[in-house]
mmCIF file of C-alpha atoms in Angstrom:
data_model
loop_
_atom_site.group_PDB
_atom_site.id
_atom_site.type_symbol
_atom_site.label_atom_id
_atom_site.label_comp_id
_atom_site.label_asym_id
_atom_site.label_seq_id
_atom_site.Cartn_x
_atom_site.Cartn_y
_atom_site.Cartn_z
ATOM 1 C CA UNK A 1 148.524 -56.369 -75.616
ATOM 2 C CA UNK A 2 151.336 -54.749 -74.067
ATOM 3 C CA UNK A 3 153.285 -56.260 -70.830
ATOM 4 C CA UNK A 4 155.149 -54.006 -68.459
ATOM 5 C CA UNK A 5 158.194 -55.760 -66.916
ATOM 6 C CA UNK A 6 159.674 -54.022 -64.016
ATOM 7 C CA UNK A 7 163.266 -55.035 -63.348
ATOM 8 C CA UNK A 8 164.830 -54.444 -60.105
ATOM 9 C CA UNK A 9 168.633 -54.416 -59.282
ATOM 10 C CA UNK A 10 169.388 -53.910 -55.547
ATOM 11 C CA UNK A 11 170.486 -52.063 -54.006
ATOM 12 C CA UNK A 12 168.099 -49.001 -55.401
ATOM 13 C CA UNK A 13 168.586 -49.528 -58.783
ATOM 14 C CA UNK A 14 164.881 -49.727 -60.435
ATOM 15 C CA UNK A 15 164.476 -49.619 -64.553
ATOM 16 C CA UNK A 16 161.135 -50.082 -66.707
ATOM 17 C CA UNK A 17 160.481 -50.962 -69.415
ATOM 18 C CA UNK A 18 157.297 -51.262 -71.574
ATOM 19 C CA UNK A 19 157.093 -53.220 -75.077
ATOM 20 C CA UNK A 20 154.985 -55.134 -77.338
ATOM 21 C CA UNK A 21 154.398 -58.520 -77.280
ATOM 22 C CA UNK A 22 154.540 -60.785 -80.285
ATOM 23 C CA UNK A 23 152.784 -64.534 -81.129
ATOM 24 C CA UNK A 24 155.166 -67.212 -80.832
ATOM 25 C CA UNK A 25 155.746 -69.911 -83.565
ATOM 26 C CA UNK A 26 155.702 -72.788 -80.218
ATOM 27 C CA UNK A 27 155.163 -71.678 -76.569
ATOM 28 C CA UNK A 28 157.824 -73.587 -74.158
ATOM 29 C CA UNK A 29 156.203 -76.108 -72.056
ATOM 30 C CA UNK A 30 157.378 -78.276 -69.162
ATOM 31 C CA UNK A 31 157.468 -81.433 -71.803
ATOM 32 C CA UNK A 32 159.822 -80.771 -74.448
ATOM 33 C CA UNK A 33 162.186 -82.354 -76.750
ATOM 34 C CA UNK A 34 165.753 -83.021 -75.213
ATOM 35 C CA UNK A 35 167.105 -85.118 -78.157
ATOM 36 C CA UNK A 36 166.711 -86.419 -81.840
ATOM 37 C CA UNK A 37 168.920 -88.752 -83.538
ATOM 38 C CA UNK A 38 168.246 -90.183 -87.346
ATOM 39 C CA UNK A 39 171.212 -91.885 -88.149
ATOM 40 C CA UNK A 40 169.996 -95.169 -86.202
ATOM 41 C CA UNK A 41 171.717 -98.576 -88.476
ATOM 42 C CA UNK A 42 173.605 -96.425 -91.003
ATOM 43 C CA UNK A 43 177.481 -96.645 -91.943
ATOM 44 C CA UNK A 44 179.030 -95.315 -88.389
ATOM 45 C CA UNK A 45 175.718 -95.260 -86.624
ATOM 46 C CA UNK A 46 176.005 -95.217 -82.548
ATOM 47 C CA UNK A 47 172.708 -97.090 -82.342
ATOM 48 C CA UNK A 48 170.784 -99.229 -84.525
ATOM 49 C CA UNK A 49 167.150 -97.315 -84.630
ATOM 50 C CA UNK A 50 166.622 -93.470 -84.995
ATOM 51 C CA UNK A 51 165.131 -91.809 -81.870
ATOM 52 C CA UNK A 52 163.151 -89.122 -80.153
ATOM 53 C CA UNK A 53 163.746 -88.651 -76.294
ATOM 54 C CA UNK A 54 161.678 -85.895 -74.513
ATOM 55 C CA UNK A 55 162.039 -83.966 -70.819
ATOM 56 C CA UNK A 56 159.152 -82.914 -68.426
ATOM 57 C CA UNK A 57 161.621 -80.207 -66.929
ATOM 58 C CA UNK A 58 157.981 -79.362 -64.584
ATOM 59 C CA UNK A 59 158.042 -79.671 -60.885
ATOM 60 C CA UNK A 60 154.731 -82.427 -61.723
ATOM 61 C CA UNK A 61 153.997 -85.726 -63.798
ATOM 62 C CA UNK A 62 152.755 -84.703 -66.858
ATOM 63 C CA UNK A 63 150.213 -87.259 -68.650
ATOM 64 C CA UNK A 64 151.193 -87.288 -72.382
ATOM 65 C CA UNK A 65 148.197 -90.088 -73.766
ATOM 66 C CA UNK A 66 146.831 -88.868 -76.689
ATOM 67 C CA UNK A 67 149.921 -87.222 -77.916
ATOM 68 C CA UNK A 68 152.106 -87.529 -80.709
ATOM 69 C CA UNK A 69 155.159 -87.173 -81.638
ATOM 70 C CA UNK A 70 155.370 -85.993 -85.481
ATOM 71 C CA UNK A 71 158.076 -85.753 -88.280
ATOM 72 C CA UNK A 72 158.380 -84.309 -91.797
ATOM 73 C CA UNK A 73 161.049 -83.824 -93.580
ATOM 74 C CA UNK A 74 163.305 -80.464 -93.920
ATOM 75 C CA UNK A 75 161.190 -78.933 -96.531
ATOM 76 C CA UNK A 76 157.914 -81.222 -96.572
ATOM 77 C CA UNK A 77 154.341 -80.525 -95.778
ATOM 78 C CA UNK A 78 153.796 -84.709 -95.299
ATOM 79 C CA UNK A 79 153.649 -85.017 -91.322
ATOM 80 C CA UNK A 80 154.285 -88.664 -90.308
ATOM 81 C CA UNK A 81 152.184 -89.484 -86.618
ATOM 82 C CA UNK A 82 153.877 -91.652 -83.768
ATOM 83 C CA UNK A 83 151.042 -91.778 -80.826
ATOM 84 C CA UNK A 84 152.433 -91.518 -77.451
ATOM 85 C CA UNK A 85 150.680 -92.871 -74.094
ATOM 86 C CA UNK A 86 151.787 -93.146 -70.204
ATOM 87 C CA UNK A 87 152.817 -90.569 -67.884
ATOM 88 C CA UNK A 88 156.016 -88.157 -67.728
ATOM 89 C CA UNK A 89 157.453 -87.879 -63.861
ATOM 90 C CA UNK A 90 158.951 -84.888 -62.943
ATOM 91 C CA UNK A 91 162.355 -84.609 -63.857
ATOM 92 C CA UNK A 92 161.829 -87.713 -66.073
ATOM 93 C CA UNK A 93 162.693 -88.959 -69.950
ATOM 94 C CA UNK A 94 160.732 -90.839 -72.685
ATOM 95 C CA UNK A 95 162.254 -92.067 -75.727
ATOM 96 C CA UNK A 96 160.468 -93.087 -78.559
ATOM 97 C CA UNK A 97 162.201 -95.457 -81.054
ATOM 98 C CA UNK A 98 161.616 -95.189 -84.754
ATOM 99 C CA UNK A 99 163.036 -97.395 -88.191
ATOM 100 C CA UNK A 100 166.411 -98.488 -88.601
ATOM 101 C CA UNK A 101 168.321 -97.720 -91.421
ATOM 102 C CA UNK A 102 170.638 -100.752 -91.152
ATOM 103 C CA UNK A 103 172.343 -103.425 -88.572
ATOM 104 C CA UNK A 104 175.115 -101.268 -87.493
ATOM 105 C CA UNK A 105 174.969 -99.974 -83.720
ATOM 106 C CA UNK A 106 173.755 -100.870 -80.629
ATOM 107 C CA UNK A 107 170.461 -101.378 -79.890
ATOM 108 C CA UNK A 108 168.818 -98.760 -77.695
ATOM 109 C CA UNK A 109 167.168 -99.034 -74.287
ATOM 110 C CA UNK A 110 163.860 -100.363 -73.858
ATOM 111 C CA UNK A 111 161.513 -97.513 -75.801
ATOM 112 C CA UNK A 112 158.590 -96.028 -74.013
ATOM 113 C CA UNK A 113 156.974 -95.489 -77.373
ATOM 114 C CA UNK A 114 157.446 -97.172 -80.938
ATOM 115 C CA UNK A 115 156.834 -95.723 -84.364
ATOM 116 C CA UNK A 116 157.773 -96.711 -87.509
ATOM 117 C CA UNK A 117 159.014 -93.487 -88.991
ATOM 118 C CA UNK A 118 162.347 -93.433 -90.866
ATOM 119 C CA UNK A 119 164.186 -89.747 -90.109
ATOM 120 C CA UNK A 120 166.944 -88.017 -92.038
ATOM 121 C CA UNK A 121 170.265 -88.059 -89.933
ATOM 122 C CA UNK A 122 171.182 -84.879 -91.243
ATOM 123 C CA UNK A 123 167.826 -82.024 -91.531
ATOM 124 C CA UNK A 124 164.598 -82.730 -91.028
ATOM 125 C CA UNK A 125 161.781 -81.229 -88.248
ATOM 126 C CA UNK A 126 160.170 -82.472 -85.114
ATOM 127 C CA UNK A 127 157.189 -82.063 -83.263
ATOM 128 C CA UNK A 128 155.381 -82.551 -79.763
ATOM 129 C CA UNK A 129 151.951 -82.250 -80.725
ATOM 130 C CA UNK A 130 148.723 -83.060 -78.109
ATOM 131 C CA UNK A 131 146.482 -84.722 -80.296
ATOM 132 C CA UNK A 132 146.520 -86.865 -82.942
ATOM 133 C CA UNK A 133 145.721 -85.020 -85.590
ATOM 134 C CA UNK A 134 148.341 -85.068 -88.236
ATOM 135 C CA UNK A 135 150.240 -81.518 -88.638
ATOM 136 C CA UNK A 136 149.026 -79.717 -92.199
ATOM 137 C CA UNK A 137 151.697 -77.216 -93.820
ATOM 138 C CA UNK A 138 155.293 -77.372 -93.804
ATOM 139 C CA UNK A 139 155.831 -74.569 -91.424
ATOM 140 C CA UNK A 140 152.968 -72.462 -89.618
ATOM 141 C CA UNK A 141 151.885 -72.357 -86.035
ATOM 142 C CA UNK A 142 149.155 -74.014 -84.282
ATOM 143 C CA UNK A 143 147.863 -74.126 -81.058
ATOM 144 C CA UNK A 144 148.493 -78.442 -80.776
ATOM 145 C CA UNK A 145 152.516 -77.564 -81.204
ATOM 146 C CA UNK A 146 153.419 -77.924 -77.541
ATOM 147 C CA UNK A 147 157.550 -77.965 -78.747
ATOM 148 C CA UNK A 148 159.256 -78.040 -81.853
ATOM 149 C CA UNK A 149 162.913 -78.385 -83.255
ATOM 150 C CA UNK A 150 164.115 -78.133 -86.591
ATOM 151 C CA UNK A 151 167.561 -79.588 -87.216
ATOM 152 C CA UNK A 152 169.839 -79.720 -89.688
ATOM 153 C CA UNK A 153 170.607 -76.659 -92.471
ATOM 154 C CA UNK A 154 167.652 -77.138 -94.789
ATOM 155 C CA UNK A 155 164.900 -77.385 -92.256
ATOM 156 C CA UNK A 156 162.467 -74.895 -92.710
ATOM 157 C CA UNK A 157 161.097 -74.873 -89.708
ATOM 158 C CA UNK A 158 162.095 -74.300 -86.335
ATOM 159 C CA UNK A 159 161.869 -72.106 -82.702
ATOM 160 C CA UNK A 160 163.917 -68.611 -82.909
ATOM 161 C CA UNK A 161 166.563 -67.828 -85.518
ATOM 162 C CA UNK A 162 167.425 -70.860 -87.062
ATOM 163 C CA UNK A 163 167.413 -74.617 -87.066
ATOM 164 C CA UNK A 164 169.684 -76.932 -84.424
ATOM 165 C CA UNK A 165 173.281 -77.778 -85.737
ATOM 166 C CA UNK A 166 173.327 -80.649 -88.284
ATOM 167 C CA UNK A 167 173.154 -83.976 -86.694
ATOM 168 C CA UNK A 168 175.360 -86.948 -88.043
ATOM 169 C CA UNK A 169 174.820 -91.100 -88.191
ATOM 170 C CA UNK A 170 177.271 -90.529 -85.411
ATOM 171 C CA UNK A 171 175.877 -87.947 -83.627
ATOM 172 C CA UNK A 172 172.544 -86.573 -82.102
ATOM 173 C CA UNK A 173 171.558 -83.459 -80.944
ATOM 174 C CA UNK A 174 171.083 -82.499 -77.438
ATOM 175 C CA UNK A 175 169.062 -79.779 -75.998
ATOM 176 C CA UNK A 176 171.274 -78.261 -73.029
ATOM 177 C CA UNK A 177 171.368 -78.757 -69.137
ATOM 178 C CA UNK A 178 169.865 -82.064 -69.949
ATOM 179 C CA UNK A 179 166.765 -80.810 -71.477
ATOM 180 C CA UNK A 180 166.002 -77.618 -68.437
ATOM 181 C CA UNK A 181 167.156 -75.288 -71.239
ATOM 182 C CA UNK A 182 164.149 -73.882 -73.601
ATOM 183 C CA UNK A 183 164.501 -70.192 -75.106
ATOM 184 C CA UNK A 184 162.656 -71.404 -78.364
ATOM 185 C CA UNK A 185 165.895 -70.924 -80.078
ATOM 186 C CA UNK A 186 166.453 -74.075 -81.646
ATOM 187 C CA UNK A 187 170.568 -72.779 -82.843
ATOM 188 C CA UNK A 188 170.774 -72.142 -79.644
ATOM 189 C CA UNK A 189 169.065 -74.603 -77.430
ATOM 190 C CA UNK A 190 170.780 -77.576 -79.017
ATOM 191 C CA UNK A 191 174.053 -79.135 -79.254
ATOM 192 C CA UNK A 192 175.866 -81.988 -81.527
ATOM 193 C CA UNK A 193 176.808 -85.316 -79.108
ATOM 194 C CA UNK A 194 177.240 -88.412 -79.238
ATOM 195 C CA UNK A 195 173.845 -89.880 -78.976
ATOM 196 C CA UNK A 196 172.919 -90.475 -75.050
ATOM 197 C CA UNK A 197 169.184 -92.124 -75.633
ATOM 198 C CA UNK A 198 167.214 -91.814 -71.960
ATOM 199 C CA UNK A 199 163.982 -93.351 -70.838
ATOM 200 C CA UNK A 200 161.560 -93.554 -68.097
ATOM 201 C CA UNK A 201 163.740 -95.406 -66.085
ATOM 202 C CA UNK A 202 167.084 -93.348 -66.698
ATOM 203 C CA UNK A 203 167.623 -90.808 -63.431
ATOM 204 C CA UNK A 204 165.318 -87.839 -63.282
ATOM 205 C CA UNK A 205 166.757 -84.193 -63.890
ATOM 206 C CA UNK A 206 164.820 -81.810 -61.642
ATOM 207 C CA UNK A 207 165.860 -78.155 -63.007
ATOM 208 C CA UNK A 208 166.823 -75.562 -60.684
ATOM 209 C CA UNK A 209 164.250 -73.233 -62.740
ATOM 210 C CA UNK A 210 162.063 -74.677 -65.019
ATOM 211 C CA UNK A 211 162.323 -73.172 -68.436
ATOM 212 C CA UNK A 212 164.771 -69.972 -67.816
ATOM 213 C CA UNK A 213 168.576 -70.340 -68.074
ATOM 214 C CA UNK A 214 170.771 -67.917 -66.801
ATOM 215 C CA UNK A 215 168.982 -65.593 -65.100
ATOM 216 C CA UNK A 216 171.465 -62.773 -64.688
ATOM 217 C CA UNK A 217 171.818 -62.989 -68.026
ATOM 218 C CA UNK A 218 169.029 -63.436 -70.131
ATOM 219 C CA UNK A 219 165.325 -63.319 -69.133
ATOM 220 C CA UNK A 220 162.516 -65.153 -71.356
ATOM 221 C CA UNK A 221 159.455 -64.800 -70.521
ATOM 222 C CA UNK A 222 156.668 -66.794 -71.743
ATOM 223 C CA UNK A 223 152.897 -66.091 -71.078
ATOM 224 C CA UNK A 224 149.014 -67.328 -71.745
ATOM 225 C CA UNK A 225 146.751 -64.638 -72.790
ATOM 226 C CA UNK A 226 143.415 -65.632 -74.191
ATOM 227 C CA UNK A 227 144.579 -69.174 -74.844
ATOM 228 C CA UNK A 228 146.608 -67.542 -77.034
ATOM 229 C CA UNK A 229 150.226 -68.089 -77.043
ATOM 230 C CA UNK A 230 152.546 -64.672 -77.216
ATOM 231 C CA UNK A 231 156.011 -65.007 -76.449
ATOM 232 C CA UNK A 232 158.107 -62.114 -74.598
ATOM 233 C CA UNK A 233 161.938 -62.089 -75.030
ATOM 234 C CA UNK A 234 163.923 -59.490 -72.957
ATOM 235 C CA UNK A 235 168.072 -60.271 -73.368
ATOM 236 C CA UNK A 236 170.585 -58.809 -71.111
ATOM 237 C CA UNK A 237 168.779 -58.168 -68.001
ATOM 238 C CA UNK A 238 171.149 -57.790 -65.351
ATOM 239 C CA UNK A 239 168.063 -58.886 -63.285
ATOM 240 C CA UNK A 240 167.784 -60.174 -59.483
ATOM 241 C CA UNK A 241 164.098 -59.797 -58.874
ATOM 242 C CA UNK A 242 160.957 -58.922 -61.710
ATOM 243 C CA UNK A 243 157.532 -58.445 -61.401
ATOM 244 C CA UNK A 244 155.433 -58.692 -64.662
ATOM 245 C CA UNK A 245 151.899 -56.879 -65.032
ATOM 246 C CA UNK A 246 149.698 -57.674 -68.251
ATOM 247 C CA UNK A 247 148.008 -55.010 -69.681
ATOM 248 C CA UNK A 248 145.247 -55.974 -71.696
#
């Protein structure tokens, strides 16, 4: 399949271009993950439990029963399941809390969603997936990955060229513009913090435009073809206005 993306530069200023498209490892979707911390209870830990926090950066409620939210180590093939249930509003956060590695830190704010899983503070790999079935292989795509982020400098596994900066038992890391930002580029979408867990009752975020950052800049494109996800990344448009036409 080939897409032709016609970008258009006022005043007169009209360039084309034609490419191929490619499959992507995880398509962005309007519910993704905005933060991970593992460190929860260790020596210098912020908080007391390890957490997951994700965005619905969508203009809509998004209902997330029958979810989970997975996590493997950086190298492992052994998914551990948390299931997720309720209802995302637009704009809004859910955290899920996980173990504890110790008593030091503060506790965190009342957890949409509990799990038992004990994360790495330092590499490991995260999933949004929409069913319950428990992820197979260490690092391959499938169609129930609605976001992933791998962290840390051992993951193997993660969106775009490489995994998030290593986290800390002091720090978490924090997806950008308060989770609107999402070029599947996990080095890129992330940043190290100081953990800031938010939940359904924390203020809502409404992004200016779901999903693309920068347009002048850099324009991501990502479709649905066949129920099949393909991802289209075009960098450096100096764009104002595009059209896109799929060619099947």
């Amino acid at each position: 399949m080939k897409i032709r993306l016609l970008i258009i530069s006022p005043p007169i200023l009209v360039t084309l271009f034609v490419f191929q498209v490619t499959t992507c490892f995880a398509a962005s979707s309007t519910v993704r993950i905005s933060q991970v911390y593992g460190g929860g209870g260790n020596s210098g830990a912020i908080y007391q439990n390890d957490f997951v926090e994700l965005f619905n950066a969508s203009s809509s409620p998004v209902n997330i029963s029958g979810w989970t939210i997975q996590y493997a180590a950086a190298t492992s093939s052994l998914w551990h399941a948390t299931n997720l249930t309720g209802v995302i509003n637009a704009g809004g956060y859910y955290l899920i809390q996980f173990a504890s590695g110790g008593s030091v830190g503060l506790p965190l704010p009342a957890a949409d969603a509990t799990g038992t899983t004990s994360m790495s503070a330092t590499d490991g790999k995260v999933a949004l997936v929409n069913t319950t079935t428990l992820l197979s292989n260490a690092c391959s795509p499938d169609v129930s990955i609605i976001d992933l982020v791998g962290y840390g400098t051992t993951a193997d596994c993660y969106e775009g060229t490489g995994p998030s900066p290593t986290p800390s038992n002091s720090q978490s890391i924090i997806r950008a513009s308060n989770g609107c930002i999402d070029t599947d580029n996990n080095s890129s979408d992330f940043a190290k913090a100081t953990p800031a867990p938010r939940n359904s009752s924390s203020n809502t975020n409404l992004c200016t435009v779901a999903g693309i950052s920068n347009v002048t800049e850099e324009l991501n494109i990502r479709i649905w073809n066949n129920y099949n996800k393909v991802c289209v990344d075009f960098t450096n448009a100096k764009a104002v206005n595009a059209t896109i036409e799929v060619l099947d």
